[in-house]
Amino acid sequence: MKVASISQIREVEAAADRSLLSYEAMMLRAGAAASAYLQQRRSITTATQIAFLIGKGNNGGDGLVMANELARSTGADIRLYLLHPRDSSDKPYQAARRAGLPVTLAADDHEGQQLAGLIHSADILIDAVLGIGARLPLRGEAAVALERANDCLRQRAARPFILAIDCPSGIDCDTGEADEFVIAADATITFIAAKRGHFTFPAARTVGTLEIDSIGIPDSLPELDQIKAKVVDARAASSLLPARPLDGHKGAFGKVMVVAGSQHYIGAVALAAEAAYRSGAGLVTIATTRRLIESVAGTLREPTWLPLPEIDSAIAESAANLLVDEADGYDALLAGCGLGKHESTHAFLRRLLASDRLPASVLDADALNLLSQDEAWWARLPSDTIITPHPGELARMMRLSAKSINADRWAIARQCAEDWELVILLKGAHTLAAAPDGRIGVLPFKTDSLSTAGTGDILAGLIAGLRAQGLNAFESACLGAYVHGSAGIIAAEAMGNSRSVIAGDVLPALGNAFAALEMP
C-alpha cells in the first residue's frame, strides 16, 4: 500500500470523484469498511455497547455510516455523541435518526456528564472527530470533548477497545505531530493510502494497529500510481525473497565479504557474519585483524577468514590493496560494524572506497562515522551503495543535529538518497528506505526490542547477504529491514517481554521471520 501526504490524498480523492466514485460513495465505502474491520477485530453482539464520537466534517460522516452499518448488521447498542449539529441534508445522520440511534449533542452536555456516561459504559469507542485535515493545536469543541474523553478513560479500570477512523483525532498526518488531547487508539483504519503521520513520532504512538482499505480506488489511478512511498508489509517483503533452487550451491547463493571488528567491538564481527549467513548467503568471509581472528575464530565455525595487516590493533591502511584483490570474486561487501575510529582505519577505508573493483557495498556504523569526517565523502562511494545510519550517524554526515533529522525524516531521507545517489536506510521507528529515484519504503515496525547494541550489526549483515543473492540495493534494504523488524517482534514474544531482548536473541529469530514470509 502507498503512503501519501495530505495534498496527495486530496488529489487522489478529487481524481476519483471525477472518474470513479463520488465523494458520497467514498464515504459510504469508508464507513462500511470500518464496520467490517471492527467486526473482524471484535466479537459484537446485541449486548455490546459502542460509543461514537462524531465530528462535523467528513470524518464524522464516515463514523455515522459505520454506526448505521453496525446497527443494521449486529444490533449492537450504539450511541452517538455529536460535537456539532449535523445538517438536515446529511444523509448518514438522517439514516441514524430513522434507525432510532440515541444522539447526544455536545452543546446540550455542558458539564460533560453524558459524555462521561457513554465512555464509562462503552465496550468499544469509535473516534470519528477529526480527519487528516486537523490543524494543531486543537481548540474549541474538539479540544474540550477529547480532553474530557481522555479524563474519563483514565478513570476506567479497563479501557474500551478504541478504533480511530482515518487517524486518531488531533494528529498532523503530514508531520506526525500530536496534540496533547489525542486519544490513543488500539487500531486505526485509514483509506486509499496510509498517511506519513501514521509512521512518524509522536503521532505513531497513538495509531495502534494500522489497517489500510482502498475503498475500491485502484492503484492504476494516475494520481495514486505516481506516489512513490509504500509500506513494506509482509506481502511486499515476501515478493522480494531470493529464489532458492534445489540444485543451488554456495556460489549460486552469493559470497559476502564482511570487514568488521576492532579490539573494543569483537562481537560485531560474529553478529554481522552470522546474519549474512542466516539471510541465505552461500559463503561469508570475515576480513579483520589477526589479533581479532585469534579471539573469535573458535566461536564461529561457518565463516572463512582474511587476516588484514594492522597497526596498534587497528586495520592498517595497506590492508586496502589486499582486500580489493580478495573481494574481486565476491558479490557483496559489508564494511563498518565495530570497525573502530583509529586514524589508520580511516585511511584504510578511504583507499578501499577509492577502488572501482569493489562488489556491491553496504556501509554501516563506524564506516559512516569515519566518512562523515571527510568533505564530499559520498562522491567516492561505489554506485548503488547502501548506507544504514541511525539518526545520530546521519546527523554527523549532514553536519546537523539528530533532532533536525527526526523532525523531517521523510524529506531528509529522500533528499539524501537523491543528492548522494545511493540507497539510504534511515533506522528507527519507523525505519525508512530511500532510493535515488524517489522511492521510499516505510517499515511497519515500532518496537523497543531492537534497541540494544548489536542489533544494527545484524541488520547490516542481513542486507549484505540479500544483496549478494542478487537483489538490488533498494530491495535488499527493504527486505533486510523487514526481516530484522519481524525478528525483533518474534524475539520479544519468545522472551515474554521486549525489555529483555538482546541481539543474541534476534539472531535465532531470523529463521522464523523468513519462514513466515515463505508460508503459502
Coordinates of C-alpha atoms in Angstrom, one line a residue:
M1 CA 0.0 0.0 0.0
K2 CA 1.1 3.6 -0.7
V3 CA 2.0 6.2 1.9
A4 CA 0.7 9.7 1.0
S5 CA 0.9 13.3 2.1
I6 CA -2.4 15.1 2.8
S7 CA -2.1 17.0 -0.5
Q8 CA -1.6 13.8 -2.4
I9 CA -4.7 12.2 -0.8
R10 CA -6.7 15.3 -1.7
E11 CA -5.6 14.9 -5.4
V12 CA -6.5 11.2 -5.4
E13 CA -9.9 11.9 -4.0
A14 CA -10.6 14.6 -6.5
A15 CA -9.5 12.4 -9.4
A16 CA -11.6 9.6 -8.1
D17 CA -14.6 11.9 -7.8
R18 CA -14.2 12.9 -11.4
S19 CA -14.0 9.5 -12.9
L20 CA -14.7 6.6 -10.5
L21 CA -16.5 7.3 -7.2
S22 CA -18.3 10.4 -5.9
Y23 CA -17.3 11.8 -2.5
E24 CA -20.6 10.4 -1.2
A25 CA -19.8 7.0 -2.5
M26 CA -16.3 7.1 -1.0
M27 CA -17.8 8.0 2.4
L28 CA -20.3 5.1 2.2
R29 CA -17.5 2.7 1.3
A30 CA -15.2 4.0 4.1
G31 CA -17.9 3.6 6.7
A32 CA -18.7 0.1 5.5
A33 CA -15.1 -0.8 5.5
A34 CA -14.7 0.4 9.1
S35 CA -17.7 -1.6 10.2
A36 CA -16.4 -4.7 8.6
Y37 CA -12.9 -4.3 10.1
L38 CA -14.3 -3.8 13.6
Q39 CA -16.3 -6.9 13.3
Q40 CA -13.2 -8.8 12.2
R41 CA -11.3 -7.5 15.3
R42 CA -14.0 -7.8 17.9
S43 CA -16.9 -10.1 18.7
I44 CA -20.0 -7.9 18.7
T45 CA -23.4 -8.9 20.0
T46 CA -26.6 -7.1 20.8
A47 CA -25.2 -6.6 24.3
T48 CA -22.1 -4.8 23.0
Q49 CA -22.1 -1.0 23.8
I50 CA -20.4 1.1 21.2
A51 CA -19.9 4.8 21.7
F52 CA -19.2 7.1 18.7
L53 CA -17.6 10.5 18.9
I54 CA -18.7 12.3 15.8
G55 CA -17.1 15.5 14.4
K56 CA -18.7 17.9 12.0
G57 CA -16.7 17.0 8.8
N58 CA -16.3 14.0 6.5
N59 CA -14.6 12.0 9.3
G60 CA -17.8 12.3 11.3
G61 CA -19.7 11.3 8.2
D62 CA -17.6 8.1 7.9
G63 CA -18.4 7.4 11.6
L64 CA -22.2 7.9 11.0
V65 CA -22.1 5.5 8.1
M66 CA -20.2 3.0 10.2
A67 CA -22.7 3.3 13.0
N68 CA -25.6 2.7 10.6
E69 CA -23.8 -0.4 9.2
L70 CA -23.1 -1.8 12.6
A71 CA -26.7 -1.2 13.8
R72 CA -28.0 -3.0 10.8
S73 CA -25.6 -5.9 10.8
T74 CA -25.1 -6.6 14.6
G75 CA -27.9 -4.9 16.5
A76 CA -25.3 -3.6 19.0
D77 CA -26.2 -0.9 21.5
I78 CA -24.9 2.1 19.6
R79 CA -24.9 5.6 20.9
L80 CA -23.8 8.8 19.1
Y81 CA -22.1 11.9 20.7
L82 CA -22.1 14.8 18.2
L83 CA -19.7 17.6 18.7
H84 CA -21.7 19.8 16.3
P85 CA -25.3 19.5 14.9
R86 CA -25.4 17.8 11.5
D87 CA -27.3 19.5 8.6
S88 CA -30.8 18.2 7.8
S89 CA -29.4 17.3 4.3
D90 CA -26.8 14.9 5.9
K91 CA -27.9 11.5 4.6
P92 CA -25.9 9.3 7.1
Y93 CA -27.2 11.4 10.0
Q94 CA -30.8 11.2 8.9
A95 CA -30.4 7.4 8.4
A96 CA -29.1 7.2 12.0
R97 CA -32.2 9.1 13.2
R98 CA -34.5 6.9 11.3
A99 CA -32.8 3.9 12.8
G100 CA -33.5 5.3 16.3
L101 CA -29.9 5.5 17.3
P102 CA -29.6 7.6 20.5
V103 CA -27.9 11.0 19.9
T104 CA -26.3 13.4 22.4
L105 CA -25.3 16.9 21.3
A106 CA -22.2 18.4 23.0
A107 CA -24.0 21.7 23.1
D108 CA -26.6 20.1 25.5
D109 CA -23.9 18.4 27.6
H110 CA -22.5 21.5 29.4
E111 CA -20.6 19.6 32.1
G112 CA -19.7 16.6 30.1
Q113 CA -21.8 14.2 32.2
Q114 CA -23.5 12.5 29.3
L115 CA -20.1 12.0 27.6
A116 CA -18.7 10.5 30.8
G117 CA -21.6 8.1 31.0
L118 CA -21.2 7.0 27.4
I119 CA -17.5 6.3 27.8
H120 CA -17.7 4.6 31.2
S121 CA -20.2 2.1 29.8
A122 CA -18.7 1.6 26.4
D123 CA -17.1 -1.7 25.3
I124 CA -15.9 0.0 22.1
L125 CA -15.2 3.6 21.4
I126 CA -15.0 5.0 17.9
D127 CA -13.1 8.2 17.3
A128 CA -14.6 9.9 14.3
V129 CA -14.0 13.5 15.4
L130 CA -11.2 14.8 13.1
G131 CA -9.6 13.5 10.0
I132 CA -6.5 14.2 8.0
G133 CA -7.2 18.0 7.8
A134 CA -6.9 18.7 11.5
R135 CA -5.0 21.8 12.5
L136 CA -2.9 21.8 15.7
P137 CA -3.1 22.8 18.5
L138 CA -6.7 21.7 18.9
R139 CA -9.2 24.4 20.0
G140 CA -12.9 24.7 20.6
E141 CA -15.3 21.9 21.0
A142 CA -12.9 19.2 19.7
A143 CA -10.3 20.1 22.3
V144 CA -12.9 20.1 25.1
A145 CA -14.5 16.9 24.1
L146 CA -11.2 15.0 23.6
E147 CA -9.9 16.3 26.9
R148 CA -13.0 15.1 28.7
A149 CA -12.9 11.8 26.9
N150 CA -9.3 11.2 28.0
D151 CA -10.1 12.1 31.6
C152 CA -12.9 9.5 31.5
L153 CA -10.7 6.9 30.0
R154 CA -8.1 7.4 32.7
Q155 CA -10.7 6.8 35.4
R156 CA -11.7 3.4 34.0
A157 CA -10.1 0.3 35.4
A158 CA -10.1 -1.2 31.9
R159 CA -10.2 0.8 28.7
P160 CA -12.6 0.1 25.9
F161 CA -11.3 -1.0 22.6
I162 CA -10.7 2.2 20.7
L163 CA -10.8 2.4 16.9
A164 CA -9.8 5.6 15.1
I165 CA -11.3 6.3 11.7
D166 CA -8.6 7.5 9.2
C167 CA -6.4 8.8 12.1
P168 CA -6.6 9.5 15.8
S169 CA -8.2 12.9 16.1
G170 CA -5.6 15.6 16.7
I171 CA -2.6 14.3 14.8
D172 CA -0.9 16.0 11.9
C173 CA -1.0 13.4 9.1
D174 CA 2.0 15.1 7.4
T175 CA 4.4 15.9 10.2
G176 CA 3.4 13.3 12.8
E177 CA 2.8 16.0 15.5
A178 CA 0.2 15.1 18.1
D179 CA -2.0 17.3 20.2
E180 CA -2.0 16.8 23.9
F181 CA -5.6 15.7 23.8
V182 CA -5.3 12.9 21.2
I183 CA -7.0 9.7 22.2
A184 CA -4.5 6.8 21.7
A185 CA -6.2 4.1 19.6
D186 CA -5.8 0.4 19.7
A187 CA -6.4 0.3 16.0
T188 CA -6.8 2.8 13.1
I189 CA -8.4 2.2 9.8
T190 CA -7.4 4.6 7.0
F191 CA -8.5 4.8 3.4
I192 CA -6.9 4.8 0.0
A193 CA -3.3 5.0 1.4
A194 CA -1.5 5.3 4.7
K195 CA -0.5 8.8 5.7
R196 CA 3.0 9.9 6.7
G197 CA 1.9 10.9 10.1
H198 CA 0.8 7.3 10.8
F199 CA 4.5 6.4 10.7
T200 CA 6.1 9.5 12.3
F201 CA 6.5 10.0 16.1
P202 CA 4.9 11.2 18.3
A203 CA 1.7 10.6 16.3
A204 CA 2.8 7.0 15.6
R205 CA 2.4 6.2 19.3
T206 CA -1.3 6.9 19.1
V207 CA -2.2 4.8 15.9
G208 CA -2.1 1.3 17.3
T209 CA -2.5 -1.4 14.6
L210 CA -2.9 0.2 11.2
E211 CA -5.4 -1.1 8.6
I212 CA -5.5 0.3 5.1
D213 CA -8.6 -0.1 2.9
S214 CA -8.5 1.0 -0.7
I215 CA -12.3 1.6 -0.8
G216 CA -12.2 0.4 -4.3
I217 CA -9.8 3.0 -5.7
P218 CA -7.3 1.2 -7.9
D219 CA -3.5 1.7 -7.8
S220 CA -3.7 2.4 -11.6
L221 CA -5.4 5.7 -11.0
P222 CA -2.6 8.1 -12.2
E223 CA -2.7 10.3 -9.1
L224 CA -2.3 7.3 -6.9
D225 CA 0.1 5.4 -9.2
Q226 CA 2.6 8.3 -9.1
I227 CA 3.0 8.2 -5.3
K228 CA 6.4 6.6 -4.7
A229 CA 6.2 5.9 -1.0
K230 CA 5.0 2.4 0.0
V231 CA 4.6 0.3 3.2
V232 CA 6.9 -2.7 3.2
D233 CA 4.4 -5.1 4.6
A234 CA 4.6 -8.9 4.7
R235 CA 3.2 -9.3 1.1
A236 CA 5.7 -6.8 -0.3
A237 CA 8.6 -8.4 1.6
S238 CA 7.6 -11.9 0.6
S239 CA 7.7 -10.9 -3.1
L240 CA 11.3 -9.9 -2.7
L241 CA 12.6 -13.2 -1.4
P242 CA 15.5 -14.5 -3.5
A243 CA 14.9 -17.8 -5.3
R244 CA 16.4 -21.0 -3.7
P245 CA 16.8 -23.5 -6.5
L246 CA 17.2 -27.1 -5.2
D247 CA 20.3 -27.6 -7.3
G248 CA 21.9 -24.5 -5.9
H249 CA 25.4 -24.4 -4.3
K250 CA 27.3 -21.9 -2.2
G251 CA 28.4 -20.0 -5.2
A252 CA 24.8 -19.7 -6.5
F253 CA 23.7 -18.1 -3.3
G254 CA 26.3 -15.4 -3.2
K255 CA 29.5 -14.6 -1.4
V256 CA 29.8 -11.8 1.2
M257 CA 33.0 -10.1 2.5
V258 CA 32.5 -8.7 5.9
V259 CA 35.0 -6.0 7.0
A260 CA 34.3 -5.5 10.7
G261 CA 35.5 -5.5 14.2
S262 CA 38.2 -3.9 16.4
Q263 CA 39.6 -4.6 19.8
H264 CA 36.7 -2.9 21.6
Y265 CA 33.9 -4.3 19.3
I266 CA 34.6 -8.0 19.0
G267 CA 31.0 -9.2 18.9
A268 CA 30.1 -7.1 15.9
V269 CA 32.1 -9.5 13.7
A270 CA 30.1 -12.5 14.8
L271 CA 26.7 -10.8 14.7
A272 CA 27.1 -9.4 11.2
A273 CA 28.6 -12.6 9.7
E274 CA 26.0 -14.9 11.1
A275 CA 23.2 -12.6 10.0
A276 CA 24.6 -12.7 6.5
Y277 CA 24.6 -16.4 6.6
R278 CA 21.1 -16.5 8.0
S279 CA 19.9 -14.4 5.1
G280 CA 20.7 -17.4 2.8
A281 CA 24.2 -16.3 1.5
G282 CA 26.4 -19.2 0.4
L283 CA 29.7 -18.0 1.8
V284 CA 30.7 -15.4 4.3
T285 CA 34.3 -14.3 4.8
I286 CA 35.4 -12.1 7.6
A287 CA 38.2 -9.7 7.0
T288 CA 39.7 -8.3 10.1
T289 CA 42.9 -8.1 12.2
R290 CA 44.8 -11.3 13.0
R291 CA 44.5 -10.5 16.7
L292 CA 40.7 -10.4 16.4
I293 CA 40.6 -13.5 14.4
E294 CA 42.5 -15.3 17.2
S295 CA 39.9 -14.0 19.7
V296 CA 36.7 -15.1 18.0
A297 CA 37.5 -17.8 15.3
G298 CA 37.0 -20.6 17.8
T299 CA 33.4 -19.5 18.4
L300 CA 32.5 -19.2 14.7
R301 CA 32.5 -22.3 12.6
E302 CA 31.0 -21.2 9.3
P303 CA 32.9 -18.1 8.1
T304 CA 36.2 -18.2 6.4
W305 CA 38.8 -15.6 7.4
L306 CA 41.0 -13.0 5.7
P307 CA 43.7 -11.6 8.1
L308 CA 44.5 -8.0 7.5
P309 CA 47.6 -6.0 8.3
E310 CA 47.3 -4.0 11.5
I311 CA 48.8 -1.0 13.4
D312 CA 48.1 -0.5 17.1
S313 CA 45.5 -3.3 16.9
A314 CA 43.6 -1.4 14.2
I315 CA 43.4 -2.2 10.5
A316 CA 46.3 -0.7 8.6
E317 CA 45.9 1.5 5.5
S318 CA 47.9 -1.0 3.5
A319 CA 45.2 -3.6 4.0
A320 CA 43.1 -1.9 1.4
N321 CA 45.1 -3.3 -1.5
L322 CA 44.9 -6.9 -0.2
L323 CA 41.2 -6.6 0.4
V324 CA 40.4 -5.2 -3.0
D325 CA 42.2 -8.1 -4.6
E326 CA 40.4 -10.7 -2.4
A327 CA 36.9 -9.0 -2.7
D328 CA 37.1 -9.1 -6.5
G329 CA 35.4 -12.5 -6.5
Y330 CA 32.6 -11.6 -4.0
D331 CA 29.1 -10.4 -4.6
A332 CA 28.7 -8.0 -1.7
L333 CA 31.0 -6.1 0.7
L334 CA 29.9 -5.0 4.2
A335 CA 32.2 -2.6 6.0
G336 CA 31.8 -0.8 9.2
C337 CA 30.4 -2.9 12.0
G338 CA 32.5 -2.3 15.1
L339 CA 35.4 -1.1 12.9
G340 CA 36.6 1.5 15.3
K341 CA 37.8 5.0 14.6
H342 CA 41.5 4.7 14.5
E343 CA 43.4 7.0 12.1
S344 CA 44.8 4.1 10.2
T345 CA 41.4 2.5 9.8
H346 CA 40.1 5.8 8.4
A347 CA 43.0 5.9 5.9
F348 CA 42.3 2.2 5.0
L349 CA 38.6 3.0 4.4
R350 CA 39.4 6.0 2.1
R351 CA 41.7 3.9 0.0
L352 CA 39.3 0.9 -0.1
L353 CA 36.4 3.0 -1.3
A354 CA 38.5 4.7 -4.0
S355 CA 38.7 1.4 -5.8
D356 CA 36.5 0.8 -8.8
R357 CA 36.7 -3.0 -8.3
L358 CA 34.6 -3.4 -5.2
P359 CA 31.4 -5.5 -5.3
A360 CA 28.0 -4.1 -4.2
S361 CA 28.7 -2.3 -1.0
V362 CA 26.9 -1.9 2.4
L363 CA 28.3 0.7 4.8
D364 CA 27.3 0.8 8.4
A365 CA 28.3 2.2 11.8
D366 CA 31.9 3.2 12.1
A367 CA 32.4 3.3 8.3
L368 CA 29.8 6.1 8.3
N369 CA 31.3 7.8 11.3
L370 CA 34.7 7.9 9.6
L371 CA 33.3 9.0 6.3
S372 CA 31.5 11.9 8.0
Q373 CA 34.8 13.5 8.8
D374 CA 35.6 13.9 5.0
E375 CA 34.2 16.6 2.7
A376 CA 32.0 15.3 -0.2
W377 CA 32.5 11.7 1.1
W378 CA 29.6 10.4 -1.0
A379 CA 31.5 11.2 -4.2
R380 CA 33.9 8.4 -3.7
L381 CA 31.4 5.6 -3.0
P382 CA 30.7 2.8 -5.4
S383 CA 27.5 3.1 -7.4
D384 CA 24.4 1.5 -5.7
T385 CA 26.0 1.7 -2.3
I386 CA 23.7 1.1 0.7
I387 CA 24.3 3.1 3.9
T388 CA 22.5 2.3 7.1
P389 CA 22.7 5.2 9.5
H390 CA 20.7 5.8 12.7
P391 CA 19.6 9.5 13.1
G392 CA 22.8 10.3 15.1
E393 CA 25.1 9.0 12.4
L394 CA 23.2 10.7 9.6
A395 CA 23.3 14.0 11.6
R396 CA 27.1 13.7 11.7
M397 CA 27.2 13.0 8.0
M398 CA 25.0 16.1 7.2
R399 CA 26.5 18.4 9.9
L400 CA 23.1 18.7 11.5
S401 CA 21.6 17.7 14.9
A402 CA 19.8 14.4 15.4
K403 CA 16.7 16.5 16.4
S404 CA 16.8 18.1 13.0
I405 CA 16.9 14.7 11.3
N406 CA 14.0 13.3 13.3
A407 CA 11.9 16.5 12.7
D408 CA 11.6 15.7 9.0
R409 CA 12.8 12.1 8.4
W410 CA 10.9 11.6 5.2
A411 CA 12.1 14.6 3.3
I412 CA 15.7 14.2 4.6
A413 CA 15.9 10.5 3.7
R414 CA 14.6 11.2 0.2
Q415 CA 16.8 14.2 -0.4
C416 CA 20.0 12.4 0.8
A417 CA 19.3 9.4 -1.4
E418 CA 18.8 11.7 -4.4
D419 CA 21.8 14.0 -3.7
W420 CA 24.2 11.3 -2.8
E421 CA 23.0 8.8 -5.4
L422 CA 22.8 5.9 -3.1
V423 CA 20.2 3.9 -1.1
I424 CA 19.8 5.1 2.5
L425 CA 18.2 3.0 5.3
L426 CA 17.4 5.5 8.0
K427 CA 16.9 3.4 11.1
G428 CA 14.5 4.0 13.9
A429 CA 10.8 3.5 14.4
H430 CA 9.6 3.6 11.7
T431 CA 12.7 2.7 9.6
L432 CA 12.7 4.3 6.1
A433 CA 14.4 3.1 3.0
A434 CA 15.0 5.7 0.3
A435 CA 16.3 5.3 -3.3
P436 CA 17.8 7.9 -5.6
D437 CA 14.8 7.8 -7.9
G438 CA 12.4 9.0 -5.1
R439 CA 11.1 5.6 -3.9
I440 CA 10.5 5.3 -0.2
G441 CA 9.8 2.2 1.7
V442 CA 8.4 2.5 5.3
L443 CA 8.7 -0.4 7.7
P444 CA 5.7 -1.1 9.8
F445 CA 7.6 -2.0 13.0
K446 CA 7.9 0.1 16.2
T447 CA 9.4 -2.0 19.0
D448 CA 12.0 -1.4 21.7
S449 CA 13.2 -5.0 21.3
L450 CA 15.7 -3.8 18.8
S451 CA 17.1 -1.0 21.0
T452 CA 20.3 -2.8 22.2
A453 CA 23.8 -2.8 20.9
G454 CA 24.5 -5.3 18.2
T455 CA 21.1 -5.4 16.5
G456 CA 22.3 -2.9 13.9
D457 CA 25.2 -5.3 13.1
I458 CA 22.6 -8.0 12.4
L459 CA 20.6 -5.7 10.1
A460 CA 23.7 -4.8 8.1
G461 CA 24.7 -8.4 7.8
L462 CA 21.2 -9.3 6.6
I463 CA 21.2 -6.6 3.9
A464 CA 24.6 -7.6 2.7
G465 CA 23.6 -11.2 2.5
L466 CA 20.5 -10.4 0.5
R467 CA 22.5 -8.1 -1.8
A468 CA 24.9 -11.0 -2.5
Q469 CA 21.9 -13.1 -3.6
G470 CA 21.0 -10.8 -6.4
L471 CA 18.6 -8.3 -5.0
N472 CA 19.1 -4.7 -6.0
A473 CA 20.2 -2.1 -3.4
F474 CA 16.7 -0.8 -2.6
E475 CA 15.1 -4.3 -2.5
S476 CA 17.9 -5.6 -0.2
A477 CA 17.4 -2.7 2.2
C478 CA 13.6 -3.1 2.3
L479 CA 13.6 -6.9 2.8
G480 CA 16.5 -6.9 5.2
A481 CA 14.8 -4.2 7.4
Y482 CA 11.5 -6.2 7.3
V483 CA 13.0 -9.5 8.4
H484 CA 15.0 -7.6 11.1
G485 CA 11.9 -5.9 12.4
S486 CA 9.9 -9.1 12.3
A487 CA 12.7 -11.0 14.1
G488 CA 12.6 -8.3 16.9
I489 CA 8.9 -8.9 17.4
I490 CA 9.4 -12.7 17.4
A491 CA 12.2 -12.5 19.9
A492 CA 10.2 -10.4 22.3
E493 CA 7.3 -12.9 22.1
A494 CA 9.7 -15.7 22.8
M495 CA 11.2 -13.8 25.7
G496 CA 7.8 -12.8 27.1
N497 CA 8.8 -9.1 27.0
S498 CA 10.6 -6.7 24.8
R499 CA 12.7 -5.2 27.7
S500 CA 15.0 -8.3 28.0
V501 CA 15.7 -8.9 24.3
I502 CA 19.3 -8.7 23.3
A503 CA 21.0 -9.1 19.9
G504 CA 21.8 -12.7 20.6
D505 CA 18.0 -13.4 20.8
V506 CA 17.3 -11.7 17.5
L507 CA 19.7 -13.9 15.5
P508 CA 17.8 -17.2 16.1
A509 CA 14.5 -15.4 15.4
L510 CA 15.6 -14.6 11.8
G511 CA 14.7 -18.1 10.7
N512 CA 11.2 -17.8 12.0
A513 CA 10.9 -14.4 10.3
F514 CA 11.9 -15.8 7.0
A515 CA 9.7 -18.8 7.5
A516 CA 6.7 -16.5 8.0
L517 CA 7.4 -14.9 4.6
E518 CA 7.7 -18.2 2.9
M519 CA 4.4 -19.6 4.1
P520 CA 1.9 -20.1 1.2

